[in-house]
Tab-separated table of C-alpha atoms in Angstrom:
chain	number	residue	atom	x	y	z
A	1	MET	CA	122.374	96.953	56.761
A	2	SER	CA	119.519	96.799	58.819
A	3	THR	CA	116.871	93.877	58.555
A	4	THR	CA	113.550	93.192	59.956
A	5	THR	CA	113.674	90.653	62.885
A	6	GLU	CA	112.865	87.491	61.598
A	7	ASN	CA	110.364	85.351	63.940
A	8	ALA	CA	106.848	84.550	64.507
A	9	ALA	CA	106.208	87.676	66.240
A	10	THR	CA	104.108	90.700	65.207
A	11	THR	CA	106.586	93.700	64.453
A	12	ALA	CA	105.998	97.227	64.060
A	13	ALA	CA	106.068	98.846	60.813
A	14	THR	CA	109.407	100.347	61.405
A	15	THR	CA	112.514	98.331	60.689
A	16	ILE	CA	114.060	96.622	63.652
A	17	PRO	CA	117.670	96.710	63.395
A	18	THR	CA	119.819	93.208	64.042
A	19	THR	CA	122.308	95.107	66.299
A	20	MET	CA	122.113	97.641	69.103
A	21	ARG	CA	124.217	99.879	71.238
A	22	ALA	CA	124.176	98.758	74.870
A	23	VAL	CA	126.188	99.486	78.180
A	24	VAL	CA	127.505	96.329	79.536
A	25	VAL	CA	128.722	95.415	82.857
A	26	HIS	CA	132.500	93.561	82.982
A	27	ALA	CA	133.048	94.272	86.582
A	28	PRO	CA	132.694	97.081	89.338
A	29	GLY	CA	133.748	100.364	87.888
A	30	ASP	CA	134.235	98.761	84.417
A	31	TYR	CA	130.839	99.429	82.297
A	32	ARG	CA	131.516	99.599	78.554
A	33	LEU	CA	129.273	100.648	75.585
A	34	GLU	CA	129.323	97.960	73.036
A	35	THR	CA	127.482	96.415	70.156
A	36	ARG	CA	125.103	93.618	71.245
A	37	PRO	CA	122.237	91.737	69.050
A	38	VAL	CA	118.923	93.169	69.293
A	39	PRO	CA	116.850	90.386	71.223
A	40	THR	CA	114.125	88.248	69.430
A	41	PRO	CA	111.087	87.827	71.479
A	42	GLY	CA	109.831	84.490	71.816
A	43	PRO	CA	106.298	83.264	73.089
A	44	GLY	CA	105.002	85.619	75.830
A	45	GLU	CA	107.602	88.190	75.476
A	46	LEU	CA	107.878	91.665	74.185
A	47	LEU	CA	110.493	93.683	72.612
A	48	LEU	CA	110.636	97.518	73.348
A	49	ARG	CA	112.516	100.230	71.838
A	50	THR	CA	113.855	101.982	75.116
A	51	ASP	CA	112.357	105.525	75.507
A	52	ALA	CA	114.131	106.261	78.565
A	53	VAL	CA	116.168	104.585	81.678
A	54	GLY	CA	116.774	106.445	84.947
A	55	ILE	CA	119.876	106.167	86.881
A	56	CYS	CA	119.301	104.917	90.335
A	57	ALA	CA	121.375	105.153	93.483
A	58	SER	CA	121.505	101.487	93.615
A	59	ASP	CA	122.975	101.511	90.053
A	60	LEU	CA	125.667	103.627	91.249
A	61	LYS	CA	126.287	101.611	94.273
A	62	CYS	CA	126.588	98.367	92.118
A	63	TYR	CA	128.689	100.154	89.938
A	64	HIS	CA	131.063	101.032	92.852
A	65	GLY	CA	131.146	97.540	94.044
A	66	ALA	CA	129.037	97.592	97.088
A	67	ALA	CA	128.654	94.366	98.974
A	68	LYS	CA	124.799	94.535	98.582
A	69	PHE	CA	125.233	93.584	95.007
A	70	TRP	CA	128.614	91.892	94.553
A	71	GLY	CA	128.748	89.882	97.741
A	72	ASP	CA	131.229	89.458	100.574
A	73	ASP	CA	131.842	87.135	103.576
A	74	ASN	CA	128.447	87.956	104.928
A	75	ARG	CA	126.159	87.927	101.827
A	76	PRO	CA	126.154	86.002	98.506
A	77	ALA	CA	126.460	88.014	95.189
A	78	TRP	CA	123.614	88.523	93.032
A	79	ALA	CA	124.756	91.212	90.561
A	80	GLU	CA	126.022	89.542	87.268
A	81	THR	CA	128.742	90.462	84.897
A	82	ASN	CA	128.063	90.490	80.923
A	83	ARG	CA	124.830	92.101	81.800
A	84	ILE	CA	123.162	95.347	80.668
A	85	PRO	CA	122.151	97.577	83.516
A	86	GLY	CA	118.994	99.748	83.864
A	87	HIS	CA	115.806	98.952	85.817
A	88	GLU	CA	113.972	102.340	85.779
A	89	PHE	CA	112.662	102.451	82.268
A	90	VAL	CA	109.724	102.689	79.797
A	91	GLY	CA	109.593	101.721	76.167
A	92	THR	CA	107.316	101.785	73.182
A	93	ILE	CA	106.370	97.869	71.881
A	94	VAL	CA	107.929	96.914	68.648
A	95	ALA	CA	107.504	93.348	68.492
A	96	GLY	CA	105.436	90.522	70.206
A	97	ASP	CA	103.055	87.661	69.209
A	98	ASP	CA	99.256	88.317	69.027
A	99	ASP	CA	98.783	85.982	72.044
A	100	THR	CA	100.967	88.115	74.161
A	101	LEU	CA	99.563	91.449	73.072
A	102	THR	CA	96.103	90.365	73.689
A	103	LYS	CA	97.004	88.849	77.134
A	104	ARG	CA	98.809	92.222	78.278
A	105	LYS	CA	95.994	94.405	76.638
A	106	VAL	CA	98.536	96.273	74.505
A	107	THR	CA	99.119	96.852	70.808
A	108	LEU	CA	102.217	97.657	68.901
A	109	GLY	CA	103.191	101.328	69.284
A	110	ASP	CA	102.003	101.330	73.002
A	111	ARG	CA	104.222	102.433	75.695
A	112	ILE	CA	104.682	100.524	78.984
A	113	ALA	CA	106.907	100.395	82.061
A	114	CYS	CA	108.100	97.356	83.444
A	115	GLU	CA	108.430	96.624	87.456
A	116	GLN	CA	111.947	96.118	88.305
A	117	ILE	CA	111.625	92.580	89.583
A	118	VAL	CA	110.676	89.537	87.384
A	119	PRO	CA	109.200	87.128	89.972
A	120	CYS	CA	109.506	83.319	89.449
A	121	TRP	CA	105.788	83.034	90.326
A	122	GLU	CA	106.611	79.354	92.184
A	123	CYS	CA	108.499	80.226	95.235
A	124	LYS	CA	106.768	80.506	98.756
A	125	TYR	CA	106.485	84.307	98.460
A	126	CYS	CA	105.097	84.428	94.917
A	127	LEU	CA	102.546	81.893	96.009
A	128	GLU	CA	101.719	83.679	98.871
A	129	GLY	CA	101.176	86.765	96.676
A	130	ALA	CA	104.168	88.633	97.744
A	131	TYR	CA	105.650	88.801	94.512
A	132	TRP	CA	108.000	91.510	95.366
A	133	MET	CA	109.921	89.335	97.688
A	134	CYS	CA	110.361	86.650	95.462
A	135	ASN	CA	113.003	84.210	96.581
A	136	VAL	CA	114.676	84.035	93.230
A	137	HIS	CA	114.816	87.886	92.964
A	138	ASP	CA	115.853	88.265	89.542
A	139	MET	CA	115.883	91.981	88.510
A	140	PHE	CA	116.139	93.837	85.171
A	141	GLY	CA	119.872	95.074	84.743
A	142	PHE	CA	121.155	93.092	87.791
A	143	LYS	CA	120.451	89.469	87.680
A	144	GLY	CA	118.646	87.200	85.382
A	145	TYR	CA	117.502	89.517	82.754
A	146	ASP	CA	119.204	92.498	80.826
A	147	GLY	CA	117.977	95.967	81.467
A	148	ALA	CA	117.298	99.048	79.461
A	149	MET	CA	120.933	100.937	79.043
A	150	ALA	CA	120.432	99.872	75.497
A	151	GLU	CA	118.384	100.687	72.322
A	152	TYR	CA	116.083	97.876	72.823
A	153	VAL	CA	115.145	95.772	75.778
A	154	LEU	CA	113.351	92.360	75.945
A	155	VAL	CA	110.342	91.848	78.479
A	156	PRO	CA	110.249	88.267	79.563
A	157	ALA	CA	106.728	86.505	79.750
A	158	LYS	CA	107.014	86.753	83.627
A	159	ALA	CA	107.542	90.420	83.821
A	160	LEU	CA	104.822	92.739	85.164
A	161	THR	CA	104.056	95.643	83.038
A	162	HIS	CA	101.902	98.722	83.134
A	163	PRO	CA	100.754	101.126	80.414
A	164	VAL	CA	102.045	104.635	80.384
A	165	SER	CA	100.995	107.629	78.288
A	166	SER	CA	103.111	108.442	75.254
A	167	ALA	CA	102.569	111.960	75.729
A	168	LEU	CA	104.834	112.128	78.774
A	169	PRO	CA	108.570	112.675	78.067
A	170	GLY	CA	110.300	109.525	78.295
A	171	GLN	CA	112.434	110.673	81.513
A	172	VAL	CA	109.189	111.651	83.048
A	173	ALA	CA	107.377	108.540	82.257
A	174	ALA	CA	110.629	106.445	83.656
A	175	PHE	CA	110.029	108.071	86.954
A	176	ALA	CA	107.187	105.844	87.612
A	177	GLU	CA	109.631	103.438	88.938
A	178	PRO	CA	111.163	105.267	91.858
A	179	LEU	CA	107.667	106.908	92.442
A	180	SER	CA	105.995	103.704	92.799
A	181	CYS	CA	108.833	102.559	95.204
A	182	ALA	CA	108.458	105.547	97.255
A	183	PHE	CA	104.723	105.283	97.589
A	184	HIS	CA	105.132	101.786	98.892
A	185	ALA	CA	107.276	103.095	101.488
A	186	VAL	CA	104.596	105.590	102.411
A	187	GLU	CA	102.166	102.580	102.449
A	188	ARG	CA	104.336	100.873	105.012
A	189	GLY	CA	104.146	104.051	107.328
A	190	ASP	CA	100.362	103.885	107.762
A	191	ILE	CA	100.055	107.457	107.722
A	192	LYS	CA	97.192	108.933	109.540
A	193	PHE	CA	95.519	112.301	109.064
A	194	GLY	CA	96.750	113.740	112.351
A	195	ASP	CA	100.628	112.421	111.952
A	196	THR	CA	103.591	114.455	111.848
A	197	VAL	CA	105.680	112.611	108.736
A	198	VAL	CA	109.233	113.134	108.575
A	199	ILE	CA	111.011	112.432	105.374
A	200	ALA	CA	114.891	112.164	105.285
A	201	GLY	CA	116.312	113.126	102.011
A	202	ALA	CA	115.118	115.066	99.082
A	203	GLY	CA	116.424	113.241	96.363
A	204	PRO	CA	114.419	111.082	93.835
A	205	ILE	CA	112.746	108.677	96.348
A	206	GLY	CA	112.741	111.284	99.191
A	207	LEU	CA	110.689	113.782	96.844
A	208	SER	CA	108.621	110.945	95.757
A	209	ALA	CA	107.828	109.984	99.360
A	210	ILE	CA	106.770	113.646	100.058
A	211	ALA	CA	104.617	113.585	97.055
A	212	GLY	CA	103.259	110.260	98.118
A	213	ALA	CA	102.677	111.223	101.735
A	214	ARG	CA	100.751	114.340	100.461
A	215	GLN	CA	98.357	112.354	98.953
A	216	LYS	CA	97.586	110.942	102.496
A	217	ASN	CA	97.265	114.543	103.775
A	218	PRO	CA	98.700	114.153	107.249
A	219	LEU	CA	98.999	116.875	109.663
A	220	ARG	CA	102.457	118.104	108.554
A	221	ILE	CA	105.098	116.590	106.282
A	222	ILE	CA	108.618	117.798	107.179
A	223	ALA	CA	111.553	117.143	104.853
A	224	LEU	CA	115.168	116.931	105.693
A	225	ASP	CA	118.315	117.435	103.519
A	226	VAL	CA	121.588	119.342	103.323
A	227	VAL	CA	121.077	121.080	99.867
A	228	GLU	CA	118.701	124.191	100.021
A	229	ALA	CA	117.648	123.727	96.301
A	230	LYS	CA	116.464	120.163	96.948
A	231	LEU	CA	114.607	121.480	100.063
A	232	ASP	CA	112.900	124.327	97.808
A	233	LEU	CA	111.755	121.409	95.600
A	234	ALA	CA	110.465	119.281	98.466
A	235	ARG	CA	108.121	122.274	99.312
A	236	LYS	CA	107.040	122.261	95.722
A	237	VAL	CA	105.955	118.446	95.848
A	238	GLY	CA	104.150	118.678	99.152
A	239	ALA	CA	106.426	119.301	102.200
A	240	ASP	CA	105.112	121.839	104.879
A	241	ILE	CA	108.214	122.448	106.656
A	242	THR	CA	111.927	121.860	105.393
A	243	ILE	CA	115.012	121.638	107.535
A	244	ASN	CA	118.484	121.950	106.526
A	245	ILE	CA	120.292	119.451	108.949
A	246	ALA	CA	123.653	121.059	107.969
A	247	GLU	CA	122.347	124.099	109.699
A	248	ASP	CA	119.690	123.215	112.361
A	249	ASP	CA	119.258	120.325	114.765
A	250	ALA	CA	116.542	118.103	113.150
A	251	VAL	CA	115.711	116.275	116.383
A	252	ALA	CA	115.298	119.696	118.242
A	253	ARG	CA	113.268	121.112	115.657
A	254	VAL	CA	110.931	118.195	115.213
A	255	LYS	CA	110.351	117.952	118.891
A	256	GLU	CA	109.717	121.702	119.211
A	257	LEU	CA	106.999	121.388	116.355
A	258	THR	CA	105.451	118.556	118.206
A	259	ASP	CA	105.150	119.721	121.824
A	260	GLY	CA	108.358	117.848	122.706
A	261	TYR	CA	106.891	114.338	121.736
A	262	GLY	CA	108.537	113.872	118.302
A	263	ALA	CA	107.168	112.583	114.854
A	264	ASP	CA	104.700	109.918	114.300
A	265	VAL	CA	106.300	108.325	111.191
A	266	TYR	CA	109.945	108.848	109.748
A	267	ILE	CA	110.892	107.429	106.304
A	268	GLU	CA	114.592	107.024	105.611
A	269	ALA	CA	115.388	107.796	101.977
A	270	THR	CA	118.947	108.738	101.849
A	271	GLY	CA	121.144	105.933	102.396
A	272	HIS	CA	123.566	107.733	104.701
A	273	PRO	CA	124.163	105.724	107.985
A	274	SER	CA	123.710	108.996	109.911
A	275	ALA	CA	120.102	109.122	108.920
A	276	VAL	CA	119.360	106.082	110.968
A	277	PRO	CA	120.070	107.042	114.466
A	278	GLN	CA	118.663	110.412	113.338
A	279	GLY	CA	115.255	109.114	112.768
A	280	LEU	CA	115.372	106.812	116.078
A	281	ASN	CA	115.901	110.006	117.960
A	282	LEU	CA	113.404	112.393	116.380
A	283	LEU	CA	110.530	109.682	116.453
A	284	ARG	CA	107.820	109.917	119.507
A	285	LYS	CA	107.082	106.762	121.585
A	286	LEU	CA	105.306	104.316	119.588
A	287	GLY	CA	106.319	105.716	116.510
A	288	THR	CA	106.992	104.071	113.094
A	289	PHE	CA	110.325	104.047	111.214
A	290	VAL	CA	110.231	102.954	107.625
A	291	GLU	CA	113.521	102.252	105.906
A	292	TYR	CA	113.845	102.240	102.307
A	293	SER	CA	117.329	103.057	101.283
A	294	VAL	CA	119.986	100.703	100.037
A	295	PHE	CA	123.238	101.190	102.355
A	296	LYS	CA	126.781	100.951	100.988
A	297	ASP	CA	128.229	100.450	104.391
A	298	ASN	CA	126.889	98.964	107.596
A	299	VAL	CA	124.837	100.895	110.148
A	300	SER	CA	125.270	100.712	113.880
A	301	VAL	CA	122.621	102.243	116.310
A	302	ASP	CA	121.464	102.010	119.751
A	303	TRP	CA	118.725	99.215	119.570
A	304	SER	CA	117.519	100.078	123.032
A	305	ILE	CA	115.797	102.985	121.731
A	306	ILE	CA	113.681	100.851	119.556
A	307	SER	CA	112.967	98.611	122.487
A	308	ASP	CA	113.048	99.807	125.901
A	309	ASP	CA	112.895	103.447	125.198
A	310	LYS	CA	110.246	103.728	122.701
A	311	GLU	CA	108.889	100.639	121.572
A	312	LEU	CA	109.022	101.600	117.741
A	313	ASP	CA	107.488	99.867	114.908
A	314	VAL	CA	110.388	99.423	112.512
A	315	ARG	CA	109.454	98.405	108.948
A	316	GLY	CA	111.386	97.903	105.784
A	317	ALA	CA	110.232	98.544	102.425
A	318	HIS	CA	111.210	97.074	99.195
A	319	LEU	CA	110.181	97.723	95.549
A	320	GLY	CA	106.709	99.184	94.592
A	321	PRO	CA	104.131	96.350	94.971
A	322	HIS	CA	100.601	97.499	93.798
A	323	THR	CA	101.513	101.041	93.663
A	324	TRP	CA	102.516	101.512	90.030
A	325	PRO	CA	98.972	102.522	88.706
A	326	ALA	CA	98.834	105.118	91.428
A	327	ALA	CA	102.217	106.547	90.591
A	328	ILE	CA	101.714	106.655	86.858
A	329	LYS	CA	98.286	108.127	87.336
A	330	LEU	CA	100.112	110.953	89.403
A	331	LEU	CA	102.688	111.454	86.655
A	332	GLU	CA	100.026	111.847	84.076
A	333	THR	CA	97.977	114.512	85.772
A	334	GLU	CA	101.225	116.614	85.278
A	335	THR	CA	100.842	118.330	88.841
A	336	LEU	CA	104.506	117.474	89.976
A	337	PRO	CA	107.284	119.801	88.699
A	338	MET	CA	108.967	117.055	86.859
A	339	SER	CA	111.151	119.463	84.771
A	340	GLU	CA	112.731	120.332	87.873
A	341	ILE	CA	112.832	116.618	89.238
A	342	CYS	CA	114.151	115.157	85.871
A	343	THR	CA	117.265	117.526	85.672
A	344	HIS	CA	119.478	115.740	83.417
A	345	GLN	CA	119.143	113.567	80.279
A	346	PHE	CA	122.063	112.024	78.217
A	347	PRO	CA	122.818	109.771	75.276
A	348	LEU	CA	124.173	106.080	75.604
A	349	GLU	CA	127.353	107.500	74.663
A	350	GLN	CA	127.646	109.385	77.750
A	351	PHE	CA	126.645	106.930	80.404
A	352	GLN	CA	129.857	107.471	82.259
A	353	GLU	CA	129.198	111.003	82.729
A	354	ALA	CA	125.587	110.250	83.756
A	355	LEU	CA	126.937	107.863	86.515
A	356	ASP	CA	129.569	110.185	87.687
A	357	LEU	CA	126.740	113.035	87.859
A	358	VAL	CA	124.609	110.811	90.130
A	359	GLY	CA	127.649	110.307	92.212
A	360	ASP	CA	128.029	113.786	92.798
A	361	SER	CA	126.053	114.785	95.912
A	362	ALA	CA	127.241	118.301	95.728
A	363	GLY	CA	125.882	118.634	92.127
A	364	ALA	CA	122.760	120.290	90.787
A	365	SER	CA	121.355	117.083	89.593
A	366	VAL	CA	118.190	115.340	90.992
A	367	LYS	CA	117.066	112.676	88.596
A	368	VAL	CA	119.569	111.589	85.872
A	369	SER	CA	118.340	109.455	82.840
A	370	ILE	CA	119.637	108.078	79.654
A	371	ILE	CA	117.616	108.686	76.569
A	372	PRO	CA	118.997	106.341	73.828
A	373	ALA	CA	117.481	108.176	70.805
A	374	LEU	CA	119.577	111.090	71.840
A	375	HIS	CA	123.216	111.365	70.346
A	376	ALA	CA	126.355	113.008	71.622
């Protein structure tokens, strides 16, 4: 029988159960739906009822055991077992003490989104203001804190939160995470009005980067992909030109469009090794390459293109610092075709089907989400 959570926190009028359904990581390729206790928020913490959680390409790579997450001879492991995955989420506040609610300027029943990283606020990077590069690097769903592939999720005191309209469908509100990440990649590109910007990939991050670049209003935005339906969607979110790289030579086409020079800015959002040399070759001299993807495999390129040939500015981009309010604002304007971007929603019971769909590159999905309130 369900009972109200017993603690010093203020709780919502609705009854909070003592147990919940949650996806739990046991090992790469071994995720299971289990019953877990509902977390009890302590001082500075909030309890959310999960409205939606998106499945990211990094979730899938972690599931398949990529070294980026599980470690190898070249890097330490930072993904954890016995952890609830899910870092792209929004939820409704159902419990939290008065001081925490006041500090975060929220009330019970409000919807918030959480940034995926939970900074320590004490390391060199945090103290310098670069919290997104925190040396501890705890992150919802991977390390340090459980994520939101569950009916409830605990928001620790150190987490960063942002209000989101409850009028948005949950899967749309949760898209604030990939959208904010792509906005950061766009910021790293230092896009100017006269620029030709090429964005590789028309998946969730690529489409978000196109939408963000459109806000910068460069001369032209060119989207690259191999799926025509995704290129159609790229045009709807702001691409001026699309190129199907399975049918056309992207390097030749971009140079043709730019009087033989090449693009000013290239944003890599596919995670496919071939997209890296593609970008190096289609950029003009003194161009800017922005890398956002998480790669499953190592990438080899001719580094002399970066130095001797073109003197390129190569920049990484990580997470979505300082871009969440802008991303949420764009979603709340309802100007993006989100019903075509958020293509599939699943209940928790079908988490495996959801993961498999994200991994089907030839499938019709764009953004796949889990909605705990749904039932199979």
